[in-house]
Short mmCIF file of C-alpha atoms in Angstrom, two decimals:
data_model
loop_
_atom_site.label_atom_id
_atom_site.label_comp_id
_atom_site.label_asym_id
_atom_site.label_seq_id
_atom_site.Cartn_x
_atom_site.Cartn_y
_atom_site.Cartn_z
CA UNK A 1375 -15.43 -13.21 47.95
CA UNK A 1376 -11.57 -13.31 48.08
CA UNK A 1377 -10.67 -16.53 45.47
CA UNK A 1378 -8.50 -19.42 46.66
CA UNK A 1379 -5.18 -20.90 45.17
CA UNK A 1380 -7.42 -23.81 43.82
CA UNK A 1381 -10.37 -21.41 42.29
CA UNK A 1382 -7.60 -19.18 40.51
CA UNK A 1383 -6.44 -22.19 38.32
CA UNK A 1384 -9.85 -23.67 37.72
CA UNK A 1385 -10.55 -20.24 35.70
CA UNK A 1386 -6.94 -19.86 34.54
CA UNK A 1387 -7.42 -23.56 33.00
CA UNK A 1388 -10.54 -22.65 31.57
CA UNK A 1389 -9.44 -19.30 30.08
CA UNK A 1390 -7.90 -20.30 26.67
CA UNK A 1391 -11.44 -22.23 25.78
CA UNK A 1392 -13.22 -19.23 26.99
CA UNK A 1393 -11.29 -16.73 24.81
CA UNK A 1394 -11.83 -19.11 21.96
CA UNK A 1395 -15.47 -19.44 22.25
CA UNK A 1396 -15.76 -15.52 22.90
CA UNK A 1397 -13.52 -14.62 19.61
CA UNK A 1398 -15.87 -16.83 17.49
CA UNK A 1399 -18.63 -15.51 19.07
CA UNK A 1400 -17.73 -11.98 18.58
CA UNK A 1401 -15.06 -11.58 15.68
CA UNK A 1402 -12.93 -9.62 18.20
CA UNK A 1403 -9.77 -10.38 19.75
CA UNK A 1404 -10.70 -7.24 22.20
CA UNK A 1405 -14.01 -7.91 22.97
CA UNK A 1406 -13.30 -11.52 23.73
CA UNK A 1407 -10.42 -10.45 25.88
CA UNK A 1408 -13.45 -7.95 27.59
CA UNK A 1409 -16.26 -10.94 27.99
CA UNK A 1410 -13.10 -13.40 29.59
CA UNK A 1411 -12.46 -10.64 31.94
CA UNK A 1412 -16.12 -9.98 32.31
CA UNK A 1413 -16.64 -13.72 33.32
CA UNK A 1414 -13.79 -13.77 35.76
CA UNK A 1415 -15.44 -10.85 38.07
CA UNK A 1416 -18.81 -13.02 38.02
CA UNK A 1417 -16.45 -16.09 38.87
CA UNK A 1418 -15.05 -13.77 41.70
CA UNK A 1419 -18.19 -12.81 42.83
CA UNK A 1420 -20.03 -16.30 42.91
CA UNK A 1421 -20.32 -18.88 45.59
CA UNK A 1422 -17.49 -21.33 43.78
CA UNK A 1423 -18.32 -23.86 46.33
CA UNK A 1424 -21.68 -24.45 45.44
CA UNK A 1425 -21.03 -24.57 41.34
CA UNK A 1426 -21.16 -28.02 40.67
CA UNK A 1427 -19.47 -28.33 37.40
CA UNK A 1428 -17.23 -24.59 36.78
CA UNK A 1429 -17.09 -25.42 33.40
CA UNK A 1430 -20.27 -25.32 32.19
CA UNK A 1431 -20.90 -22.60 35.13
CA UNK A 1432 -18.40 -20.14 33.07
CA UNK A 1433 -19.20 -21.20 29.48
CA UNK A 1434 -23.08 -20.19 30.39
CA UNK A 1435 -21.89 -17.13 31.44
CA UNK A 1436 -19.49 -16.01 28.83
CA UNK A 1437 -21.89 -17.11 26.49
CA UNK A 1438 -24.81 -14.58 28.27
CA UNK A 1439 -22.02 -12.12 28.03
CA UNK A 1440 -21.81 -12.63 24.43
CA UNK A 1441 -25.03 -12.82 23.50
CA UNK A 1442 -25.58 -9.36 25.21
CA UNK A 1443 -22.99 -8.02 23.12
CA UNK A 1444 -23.80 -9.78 19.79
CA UNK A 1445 -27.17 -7.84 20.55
CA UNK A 1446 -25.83 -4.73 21.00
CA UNK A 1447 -22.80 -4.97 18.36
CA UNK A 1448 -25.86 -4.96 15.42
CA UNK A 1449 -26.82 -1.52 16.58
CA UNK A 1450 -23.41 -0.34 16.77
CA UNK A 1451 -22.70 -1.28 13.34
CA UNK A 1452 -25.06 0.05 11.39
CA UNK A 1453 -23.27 3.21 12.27
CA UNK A 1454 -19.99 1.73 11.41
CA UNK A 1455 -18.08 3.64 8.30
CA UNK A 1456 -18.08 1.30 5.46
CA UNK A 1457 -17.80 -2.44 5.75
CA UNK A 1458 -16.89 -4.20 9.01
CA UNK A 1459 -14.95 -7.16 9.18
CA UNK A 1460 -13.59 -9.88 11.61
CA UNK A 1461 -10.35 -8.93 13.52
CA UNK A 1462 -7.50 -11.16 11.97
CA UNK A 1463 -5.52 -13.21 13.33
CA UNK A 1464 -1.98 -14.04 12.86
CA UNK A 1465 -0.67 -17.82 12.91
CA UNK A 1466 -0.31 -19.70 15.91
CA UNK A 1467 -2.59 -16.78 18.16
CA UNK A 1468 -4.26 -19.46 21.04
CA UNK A 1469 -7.42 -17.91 20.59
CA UNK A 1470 -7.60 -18.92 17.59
CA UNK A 1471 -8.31 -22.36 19.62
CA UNK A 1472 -8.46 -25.83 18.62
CA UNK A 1473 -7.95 -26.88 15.15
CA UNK A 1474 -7.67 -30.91 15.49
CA UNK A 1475 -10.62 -31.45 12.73
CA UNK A 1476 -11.94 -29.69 9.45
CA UNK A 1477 -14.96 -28.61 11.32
CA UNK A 1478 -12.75 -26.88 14.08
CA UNK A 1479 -10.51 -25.20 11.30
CA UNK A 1480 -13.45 -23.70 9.04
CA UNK A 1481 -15.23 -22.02 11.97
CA UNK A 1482 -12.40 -19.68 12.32
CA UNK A 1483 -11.50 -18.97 9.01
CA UNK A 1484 -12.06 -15.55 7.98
CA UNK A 1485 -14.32 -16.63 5.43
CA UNK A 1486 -16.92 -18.13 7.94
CA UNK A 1487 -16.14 -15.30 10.65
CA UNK A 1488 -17.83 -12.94 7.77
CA UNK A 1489 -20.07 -15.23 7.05
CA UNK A 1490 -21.07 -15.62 10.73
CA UNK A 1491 -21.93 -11.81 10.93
CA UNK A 1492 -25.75 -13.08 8.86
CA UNK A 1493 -26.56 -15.27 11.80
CA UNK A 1494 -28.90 -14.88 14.43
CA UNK A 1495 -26.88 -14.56 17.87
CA UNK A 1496 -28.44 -17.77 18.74
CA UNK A 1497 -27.48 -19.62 15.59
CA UNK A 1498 -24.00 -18.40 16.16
CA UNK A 1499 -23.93 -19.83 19.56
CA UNK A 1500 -25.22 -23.17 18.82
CA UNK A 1501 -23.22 -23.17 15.48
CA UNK A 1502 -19.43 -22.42 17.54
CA UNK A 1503 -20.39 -24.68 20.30
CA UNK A 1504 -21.34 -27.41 18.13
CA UNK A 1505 -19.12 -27.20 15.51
CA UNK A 1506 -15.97 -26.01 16.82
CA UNK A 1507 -16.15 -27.27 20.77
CA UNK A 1508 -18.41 -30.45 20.20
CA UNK A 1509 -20.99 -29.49 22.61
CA UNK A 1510 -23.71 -31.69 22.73
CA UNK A 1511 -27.17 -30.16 21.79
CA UNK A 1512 -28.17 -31.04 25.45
CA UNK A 1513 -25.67 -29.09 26.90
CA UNK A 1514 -25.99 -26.01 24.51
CA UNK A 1515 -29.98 -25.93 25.13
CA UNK A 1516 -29.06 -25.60 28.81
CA UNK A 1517 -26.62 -22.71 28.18
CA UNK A 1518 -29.23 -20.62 26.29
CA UNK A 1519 -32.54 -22.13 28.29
CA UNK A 1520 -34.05 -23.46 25.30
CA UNK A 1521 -35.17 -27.09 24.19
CA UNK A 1522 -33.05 -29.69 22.49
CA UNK A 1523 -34.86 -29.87 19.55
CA UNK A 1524 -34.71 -25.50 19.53
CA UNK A 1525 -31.26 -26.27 19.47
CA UNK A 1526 -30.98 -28.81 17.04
CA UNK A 1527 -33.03 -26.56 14.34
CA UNK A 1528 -31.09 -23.57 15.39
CA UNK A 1529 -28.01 -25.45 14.01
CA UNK A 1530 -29.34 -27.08 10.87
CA UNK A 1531 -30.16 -23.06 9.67
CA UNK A 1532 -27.21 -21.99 10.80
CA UNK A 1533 -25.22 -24.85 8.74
CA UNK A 1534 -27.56 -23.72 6.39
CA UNK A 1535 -26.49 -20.08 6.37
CA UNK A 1536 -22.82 -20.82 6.44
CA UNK A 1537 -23.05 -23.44 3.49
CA UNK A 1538 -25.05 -21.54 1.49
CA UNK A 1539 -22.16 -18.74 1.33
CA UNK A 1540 -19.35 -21.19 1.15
CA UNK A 1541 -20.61 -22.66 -2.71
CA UNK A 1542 -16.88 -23.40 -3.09
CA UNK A 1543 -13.81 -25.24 -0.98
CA UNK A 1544 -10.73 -23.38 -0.27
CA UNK A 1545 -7.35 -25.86 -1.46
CA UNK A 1546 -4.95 -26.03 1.18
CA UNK A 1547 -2.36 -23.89 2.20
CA UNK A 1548 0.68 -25.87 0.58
CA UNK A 1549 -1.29 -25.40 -2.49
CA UNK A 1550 -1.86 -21.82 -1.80
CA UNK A 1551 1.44 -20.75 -1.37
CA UNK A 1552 3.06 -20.79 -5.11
CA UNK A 1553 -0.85 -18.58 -6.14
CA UNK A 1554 -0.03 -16.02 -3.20
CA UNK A 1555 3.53 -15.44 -4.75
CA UNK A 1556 1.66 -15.26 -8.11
CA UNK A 1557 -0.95 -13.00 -6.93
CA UNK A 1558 2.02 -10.83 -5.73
CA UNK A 1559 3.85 -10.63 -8.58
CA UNK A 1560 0.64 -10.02 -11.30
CA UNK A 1561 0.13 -7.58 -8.73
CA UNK A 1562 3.36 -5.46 -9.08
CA UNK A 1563 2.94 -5.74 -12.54
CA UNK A 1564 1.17 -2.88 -13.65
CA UNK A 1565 -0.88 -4.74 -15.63
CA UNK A 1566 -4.76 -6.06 -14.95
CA UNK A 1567 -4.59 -9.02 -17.42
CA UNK A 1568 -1.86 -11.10 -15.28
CA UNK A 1569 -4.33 -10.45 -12.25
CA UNK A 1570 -7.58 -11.15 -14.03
CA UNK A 1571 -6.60 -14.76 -14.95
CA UNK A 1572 -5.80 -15.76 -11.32
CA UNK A 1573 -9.43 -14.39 -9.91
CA UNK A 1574 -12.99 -16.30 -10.24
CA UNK A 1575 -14.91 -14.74 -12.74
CA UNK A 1576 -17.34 -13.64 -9.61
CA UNK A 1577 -14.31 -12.62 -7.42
CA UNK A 1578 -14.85 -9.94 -4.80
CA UNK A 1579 -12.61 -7.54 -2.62
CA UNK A 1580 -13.85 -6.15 0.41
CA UNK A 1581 -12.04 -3.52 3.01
CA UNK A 1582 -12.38 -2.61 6.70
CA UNK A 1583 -10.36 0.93 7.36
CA UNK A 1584 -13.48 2.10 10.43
CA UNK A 1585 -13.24 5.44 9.09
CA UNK A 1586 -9.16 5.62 10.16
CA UNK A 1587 -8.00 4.33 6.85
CA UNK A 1588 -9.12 4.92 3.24
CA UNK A 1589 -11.55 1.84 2.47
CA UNK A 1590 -14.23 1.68 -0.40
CA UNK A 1591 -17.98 0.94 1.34
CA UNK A 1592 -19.21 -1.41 -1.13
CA UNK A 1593 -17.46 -4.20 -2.31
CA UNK A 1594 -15.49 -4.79 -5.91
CA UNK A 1595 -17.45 -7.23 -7.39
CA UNK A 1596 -15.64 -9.37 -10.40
CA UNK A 1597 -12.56 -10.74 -11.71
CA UNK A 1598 -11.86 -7.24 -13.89
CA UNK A 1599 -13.21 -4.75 -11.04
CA UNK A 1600 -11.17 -6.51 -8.34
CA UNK A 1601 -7.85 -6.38 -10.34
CA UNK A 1602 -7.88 -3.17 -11.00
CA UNK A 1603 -8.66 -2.69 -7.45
CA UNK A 1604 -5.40 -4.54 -7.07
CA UNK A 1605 -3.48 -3.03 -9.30
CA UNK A 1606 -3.89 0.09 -8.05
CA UNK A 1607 -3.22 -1.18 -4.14
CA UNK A 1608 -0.11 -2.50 -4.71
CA UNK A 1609 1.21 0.72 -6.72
CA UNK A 1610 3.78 3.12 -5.45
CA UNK A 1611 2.87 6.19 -4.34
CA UNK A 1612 4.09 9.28 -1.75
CA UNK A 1613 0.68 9.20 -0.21
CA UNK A 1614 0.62 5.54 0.76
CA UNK A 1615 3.54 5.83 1.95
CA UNK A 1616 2.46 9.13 3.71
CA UNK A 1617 -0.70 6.90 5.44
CA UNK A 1618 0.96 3.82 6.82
CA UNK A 1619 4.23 5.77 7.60
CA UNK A 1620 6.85 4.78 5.34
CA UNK A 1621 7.58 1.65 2.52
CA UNK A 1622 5.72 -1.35 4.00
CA UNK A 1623 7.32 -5.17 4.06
CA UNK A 1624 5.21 -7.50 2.89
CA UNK A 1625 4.96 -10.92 4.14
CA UNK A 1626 2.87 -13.93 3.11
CA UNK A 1627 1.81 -15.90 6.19
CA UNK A 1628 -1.53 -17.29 7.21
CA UNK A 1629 -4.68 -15.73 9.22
CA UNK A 1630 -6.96 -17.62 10.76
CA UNK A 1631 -5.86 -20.65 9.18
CA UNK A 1632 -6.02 -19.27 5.61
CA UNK A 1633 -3.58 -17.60 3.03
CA UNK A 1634 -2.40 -14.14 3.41
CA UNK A 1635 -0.56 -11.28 3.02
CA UNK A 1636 0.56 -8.90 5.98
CA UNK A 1637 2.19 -5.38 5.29
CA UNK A 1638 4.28 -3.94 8.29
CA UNK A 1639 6.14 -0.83 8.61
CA UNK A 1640 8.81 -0.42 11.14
CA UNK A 1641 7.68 -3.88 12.93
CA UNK A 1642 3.82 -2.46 13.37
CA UNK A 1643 1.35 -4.85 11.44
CA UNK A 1644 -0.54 -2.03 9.00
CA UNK A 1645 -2.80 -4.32 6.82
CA UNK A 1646 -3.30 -8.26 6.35
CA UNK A 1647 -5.16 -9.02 3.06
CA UNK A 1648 -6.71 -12.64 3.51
CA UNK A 1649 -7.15 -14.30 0.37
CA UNK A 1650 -9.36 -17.03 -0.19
CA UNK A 1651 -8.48 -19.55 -2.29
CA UNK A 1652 -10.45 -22.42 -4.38
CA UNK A 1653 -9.64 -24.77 -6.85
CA UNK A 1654 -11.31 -21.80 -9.67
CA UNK A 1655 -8.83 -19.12 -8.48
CA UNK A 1656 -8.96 -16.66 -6.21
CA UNK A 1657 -13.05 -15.55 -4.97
CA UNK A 1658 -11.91 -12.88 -2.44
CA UNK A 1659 -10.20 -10.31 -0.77
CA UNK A 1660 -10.88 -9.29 2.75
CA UNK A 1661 -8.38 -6.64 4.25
CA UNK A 1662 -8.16 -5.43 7.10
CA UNK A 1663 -6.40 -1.92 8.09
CA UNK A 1664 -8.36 -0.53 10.75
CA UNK A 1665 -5.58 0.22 13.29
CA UNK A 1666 -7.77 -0.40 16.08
CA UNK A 1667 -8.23 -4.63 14.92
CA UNK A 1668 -4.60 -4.81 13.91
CA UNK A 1669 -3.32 -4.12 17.39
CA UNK A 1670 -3.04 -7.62 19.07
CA UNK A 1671 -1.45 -8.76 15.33
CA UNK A 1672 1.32 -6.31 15.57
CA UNK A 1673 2.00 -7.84 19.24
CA UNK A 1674 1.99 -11.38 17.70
CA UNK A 1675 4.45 -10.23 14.71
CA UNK A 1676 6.59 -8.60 17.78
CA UNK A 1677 6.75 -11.65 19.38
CA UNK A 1678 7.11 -14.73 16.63
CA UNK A 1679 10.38 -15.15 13.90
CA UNK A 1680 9.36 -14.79 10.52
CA UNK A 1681 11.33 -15.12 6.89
CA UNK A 1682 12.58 -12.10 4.77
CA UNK A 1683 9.72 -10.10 3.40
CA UNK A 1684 8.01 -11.13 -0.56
CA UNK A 1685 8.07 -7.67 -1.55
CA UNK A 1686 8.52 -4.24 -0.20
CA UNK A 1687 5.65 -2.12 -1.40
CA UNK A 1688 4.44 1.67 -1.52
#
């Protein structure tokens, strides 16, 4: 049916929750751009008149959507080369969504994103609609079809889950800035020692490249392995600079809320190592450089002003 004025803006109002929910959902700027545009064509296609509240109408249906490809995503990455993370993103990105609260905040940090990836599709429903949106367990239980109580346990486990992997709390970013400058320069050094004493003793460092871009397929596990790892990332070399196409910038920002580091070369975003942060030191690494999930970054560094580079590398 052709849409009116009227049912145009009641999606176009509801799009920037919708592309939040679906990027929590999914850890994919792309494929929550995909289930948005997905969700308008059912809008399109629906009797509008006869919704009685479009909100909840769309929210069950993106989350359907999602849940279909949550399902399906599992199969595709098991075939993925080496490890598969979240797609980053930059500050200020609306689909990041809200971040009023703590709870809001932590369930798009790229810490929980990855941590996200062991829940049931379910739990990660209940747990982004509850914890970042507020959604009332009534309200979610209708979305999926399930009980309230189904609802309720789905969320404790899934708190569980998350908790479990999170034994530690990130400091802020104020407080993070001066150990990102540190990082950089023990980095640069040429020496491990510098780096060692900034890392937790169980400190890990873990890369997405999807088969485009040199990445390890198991993690570095501890302080010594990881700055090594580090060491050797940050130094010089004709074939780095052969890979990302000439000497990157480096810039600390944040991602999803959190510290990090984003390398560009000639204005096009080639890396962003997130770094998270705890009152212990530094417990992990998670870059990303697949070219494919760096995309909608490089638009966002295109279009936002940003300070003179820390460093310029490779």
């Amino acid at each position: 049916m052709a849409l009116t004025r009227t049912h145009m803006d009641r999606f176009e109002a509801s799009m920037p929750r919708l592309e939040a929910i679906a990027y929590r959902l999914l850890g994919s700027a792309s494929d929550a751009e995909d289930a948005v545009q997905d969700t308008f064509l059912r809008w399109q296609a629906a009797d509008i008149d006869r919704i009685e509240v479009p909100e909840a109408w769309l929210t069950k249906v993106l989350t359907n959507l999602c849940l279909n490809q949550l399902t399906s995503a599992r199969a595709r990455r098991e075939s993925y080369v080496g490890q598969w993370l979240p797609e980053p993103l930059l500050a200020g990105d609306p689909m990041l969504g809200p971040a009023d609260t703590a709870e809001q905040r932590e369930s798009v940090s790229y810490a929980v994103l990855t941590l996200m990836e062991r829940l049931s599709p379910n739990e990660r429903v209940v747990y982004v609609l509850r914890e970042a949106f507020d959604y009332p367990h009534r309200k979610i239980a209708e979305i999926l079809d399930i009980t309230e109580a189904a609802a309720q346990q789905l969320f404790h486990r899934a708190k569980k889950h998350i908790a479990e992997g999170r034994a530690r709390t990130e400091i802020d970013a104020a407080a993070a800035r001066p150990i990102v400058e540190e990082f950089l320069a023990a980095a640069t050094s040429g020496r491990t020692e510098p780096l060692v004493r900034l890392l937790t003793s169980d400190a890990i460092a873990i890369g997405d490249g999807g088969g485009k871009v040199p990445a390890r397929t198991k993690a570095f596990e501890g302080a010594v392995a990881v700055a090594k790892f580090m060491r050797g990332l940050f130094k010089p070399g004709k074939a780095k600079r052969g890979l990302v196409g000439g000497s990157a910038e480096i810039h600390a920002t944040t991602a999803n809320g959190s510290p990090a580091l984003v390398a560009v070369v000639g204005g096009r975003v080639v890396g962003i190592l997130c770094l998270e942060i705890t009152a212990e030191g530094i417990a992990a690494f998670r870059s990303q450089a697949n070219p494919d999930k760096l995309e909608r970054a490089t638009r966002r560094w295109a279009a936002t002003e940003h300070g003179d580079p820390l460093l310029h590398a490779f």
